[in-house]
Amino acid sequence: MRRPAPLLLTALAAALLLSACGTERADTGAGGPGSGTPSSATEVTDPGIDGVRITSVTIPSPSPSPERSVSVVPDRLPADSGISAAYEVTNQGTEAMTYTIIVNFTNSAGEVMGNKRETVRAVGAGKTVRGTVRLGVVAPGSSSVTRAAVSDVTKVPADEAPAEAGDCPASGVRVIADQGDAAMGLRVVGLHLQNCGTRDYSVHGYPLLELLDDNREPVDGVQILKGSGEITTGAGPDEAPEPVTLKPGETARASLVWRNTTQSGTAVNVPYVRVRAKEGADPVVVTPGLDLGTTGKLGVRPWKRAAD
């Protein structure tokens, strides 16, 4: 009477095997309920900019709309569009460089549907580094993305690049530039000095600046002013510098102020600025993109303790 047991076990094992096979297909996007949207990478032959190029673009294939059931639960927006671009950065120079690249994702008409900024750190001389940048969520109603391309590249010596968030240089301070603000031709970019070390750090006065061109050579013909009153009153009244002592974790802020007015003469563009928090401090090269027009003036406001 016990002989049928092996048949029962065999049937149970087969059922489990079929169930496992179904799970594998769902995870790999092989179709069926719950499967992911299939996608494929399309090779790109664009030569890119300054050693940085897109090598392929991945765009998910459109999936048929599922049948809707009566429900009062609103649809959830997707966490990610699934659109991505693979890139490679080749350092053709003689020293290690840190790159900041911007990738534009466009539709068939060339309109930008979104862009992403990516920092690729310490690419050695003659080396190539590869990575992937993801577009993320696409705004509802946007046209379909069809391609991606590198739109801008800046690069600075690796040992002068701003420290990555969460990292603290040997100096114990981090210097970064923000994305700035613009209104009616007035430009203001903030410089932020954070004490990420274990000791107090003191500054008094203005950050020390060196303006650099595309080849990171000094730019001549620009007057660096202490304060911004000669440029505009829109950035607030000039303030006299005061001693600032930052305890670990505290931050100070200075700012660069200019107008990009263009009249007679040659417009000046300053893509790089070498910043020292004070005399003797380690230099940091930031990329605020100073489009000074023909004004020939850049205002610098002093270090002030940042508001909590």
Short mmCIF file of C-alpha atoms in Angstrom, two decimals, residues 111-262:
data_model
loop_
_atom_site.label_atom_id
_atom_site.label_comp_id
_atom_site.label_asym_id
_atom_site.label_seq_id
_atom_site.Cartn_x
_atom_site.Cartn_y
_atom_site.Cartn_z
CA GLU A 111 15.30 68.50 -28.34
CA VAL A 112 16.85 67.79 -24.93
CA MET A 113 14.53 65.66 -22.81
CA GLY A 114 16.93 65.51 -19.88
CA ASN A 115 20.59 65.60 -19.00
CA LYS A 116 22.92 64.13 -16.43
CA ARG A 117 26.17 65.33 -14.92
CA GLU A 118 28.83 62.74 -14.14
CA THR A 119 32.23 63.11 -12.44
CA VAL A 120 34.94 60.63 -13.41
CA ARG A 121 37.83 60.89 -10.98
CA ALA A 122 41.56 60.45 -11.38
CA VAL A 123 41.79 59.07 -14.92
CA GLY A 124 45.47 58.28 -15.37
CA ALA A 125 47.54 59.55 -18.29
CA GLY A 126 46.88 57.40 -21.35
CA LYS A 127 44.15 55.45 -19.53
CA THR A 128 40.51 54.85 -20.48
CA VAL A 129 37.70 54.60 -17.93
CA ARG A 130 34.22 53.34 -18.84
CA GLY A 131 30.93 53.82 -17.08
CA THR A 132 27.18 54.24 -17.48
CA VAL A 133 24.96 57.24 -16.80
CA ARG A 134 21.21 56.75 -16.27
CA LEU A 135 18.59 59.31 -17.20
CA GLY A 136 16.23 58.38 -14.36
CA VAL A 137 12.60 59.50 -14.41
CA VAL A 138 11.27 61.17 -17.57
CA ALA A 139 8.68 63.92 -17.17
CA PRO A 140 5.14 62.75 -18.05
CA GLY A 141 4.20 63.65 -21.62
CA SER A 142 7.81 64.04 -22.80
CA SER A 143 8.75 62.94 -26.29
CA SER A 144 10.53 59.63 -26.60
CA VAL A 145 14.28 59.71 -26.11
CA THR A 146 16.14 58.38 -29.14
CA ARG A 147 19.78 59.23 -28.57
CA ALA A 148 22.40 60.56 -26.13
CA ALA A 149 25.49 62.70 -26.66
CA VAL A 150 28.19 64.40 -24.63
CA SER A 151 27.40 68.13 -24.51
CA ASP A 152 30.15 69.47 -22.25
CA VAL A 153 33.46 68.34 -20.76
CA THR A 154 35.63 70.01 -18.14
CA LYS A 155 38.74 68.45 -16.63
CA VAL A 156 41.13 69.46 -13.88
CA PRO A 157 44.30 67.93 -12.48
CA ALA A 158 43.27 65.12 -10.15
CA ASP A 159 45.25 66.51 -7.22
CA GLU A 160 43.47 69.89 -7.57
CA ALA A 161 39.94 68.59 -8.09
CA PRO A 162 37.27 69.44 -5.48
CA ALA A 163 36.91 66.61 -3.00
CA GLU A 164 34.02 64.24 -3.45
CA ALA A 165 31.14 64.56 -0.99
CA GLY A 166 31.96 62.50 2.07
CA ASP A 167 35.72 62.67 1.45
CA CYS A 168 38.06 65.02 3.31
CA PRO A 169 41.40 66.12 1.82
CA ALA A 170 44.60 65.99 3.85
CA SER A 171 44.24 69.76 4.34
CA GLY A 172 41.10 69.18 6.40
CA VAL A 173 38.97 71.55 4.28
CA ARG A 174 36.80 71.13 1.21
CA VAL A 175 36.31 73.93 -1.34
CA ILE A 176 33.53 73.65 -3.93
CA ALA A 177 31.59 75.99 -6.22
CA ASP A 178 27.81 75.83 -6.54
CA GLN A 179 25.78 76.12 -9.74
CA GLY A 180 25.20 79.82 -9.18
CA ASP A 181 22.29 82.14 -9.81
CA ALA A 182 21.50 84.40 -12.77
CA ALA A 183 19.12 87.29 -13.22
CA MET A 184 19.08 90.13 -15.78
CA GLY A 185 22.65 89.53 -16.87
CA LEU A 186 23.96 89.34 -13.28
CA ARG A 187 25.79 86.18 -12.31
CA VAL A 188 26.59 85.02 -8.78
CA VAL A 189 28.44 81.79 -7.97
CA GLY A 190 29.02 80.71 -4.38
CA LEU A 191 32.31 79.31 -3.10
CA HIS A 192 31.85 77.02 -0.11
CA LEU A 193 34.60 76.25 2.40
CA GLN A 194 33.85 73.36 4.75
CA ASN A 195 35.99 72.30 7.67
CA CYS A 196 35.84 68.52 7.34
CA GLY A 197 38.88 67.96 9.54
CA THR A 198 39.34 67.58 13.27
CA ARG A 199 40.81 71.00 14.11
CA ASP A 200 39.56 74.58 13.89
CA TYR A 201 40.29 76.35 10.59
CA SER A 202 40.54 80.14 10.30
CA VAL A 203 40.26 82.48 7.33
CA HIS A 204 40.20 86.27 7.12
CA GLY A 205 39.49 88.16 3.95
CA TYR A 206 38.89 87.04 0.40
CA PRO A 207 39.56 83.76 -1.40
CA LEU A 208 42.65 83.98 -3.62
CA LEU A 209 41.83 83.41 -7.28
CA GLU A 210 43.69 82.56 -10.46
CA LEU A 211 41.62 82.72 -13.65
CA LEU A 212 42.40 80.02 -16.23
CA ASP A 213 41.48 79.42 -19.88
CA ASP A 214 40.53 76.17 -21.64
CA ASN A 215 44.14 74.97 -21.42
CA ARG A 216 44.29 76.02 -17.76
CA GLU A 217 46.68 78.85 -18.58
CA PRO A 218 46.32 82.25 -16.85
CA VAL A 219 43.74 84.66 -18.32
CA ASP A 220 44.91 88.25 -18.66
CA GLY A 221 42.88 91.43 -18.88
CA VAL A 222 40.36 90.76 -16.10
CA GLN A 223 40.25 93.02 -13.05
CA ILE A 224 39.49 91.11 -9.84
CA LEU A 225 37.70 93.46 -7.44
CA LYS A 226 37.32 93.11 -3.69
CA GLY A 227 33.58 93.37 -3.30
CA SER A 228 30.84 93.66 -5.91
CA GLY A 229 29.72 97.28 -5.52
CA GLU A 230 31.41 98.39 -8.76
CA ILE A 231 29.50 95.72 -10.66
CA THR A 232 26.04 95.77 -9.10
CA THR A 233 24.04 96.59 -6.01
CA GLY A 234 21.85 93.58 -6.67
CA ALA A 235 24.12 91.25 -4.67
CA GLY A 236 23.69 93.36 -1.55
CA PRO A 237 26.00 95.95 0.01
CA ASP A 238 29.69 95.21 0.27
CA GLU A 239 30.77 93.98 3.69
CA ALA A 240 34.18 94.37 5.28
CA PRO A 241 36.00 91.07 5.79
CA GLU A 242 36.01 89.65 9.30
CA PRO A 243 37.98 86.81 10.90
CA VAL A 244 36.12 83.50 10.60
CA THR A 245 37.07 80.43 12.60
CA LEU A 246 35.35 77.24 11.55
CA LYS A 247 34.98 74.39 13.96
CA PRO A 248 34.88 70.86 12.49
CA GLY A 249 31.72 70.53 10.39
CA GLU A 250 31.17 74.27 9.97
CA THR A 251 31.12 76.10 6.62
CA ALA A 252 31.97 79.55 5.27
CA ARG A 253 30.82 81.09 2.02
CA ALA A 254 32.25 83.63 -0.40
CA SER A 255 30.94 84.52 -3.85
CA LEU A 256 31.98 85.55 -7.34
CA VAL A 257 29.87 88.28 -8.97
CA TRP A 258 29.95 89.47 -12.58
CA ARG A 259 27.90 90.63 -15.54
CA ASN A 260 28.10 89.02 -18.95
CA THR A 261 27.31 92.24 -20.80
CA THR A 262 28.79 92.32 -24.30
#
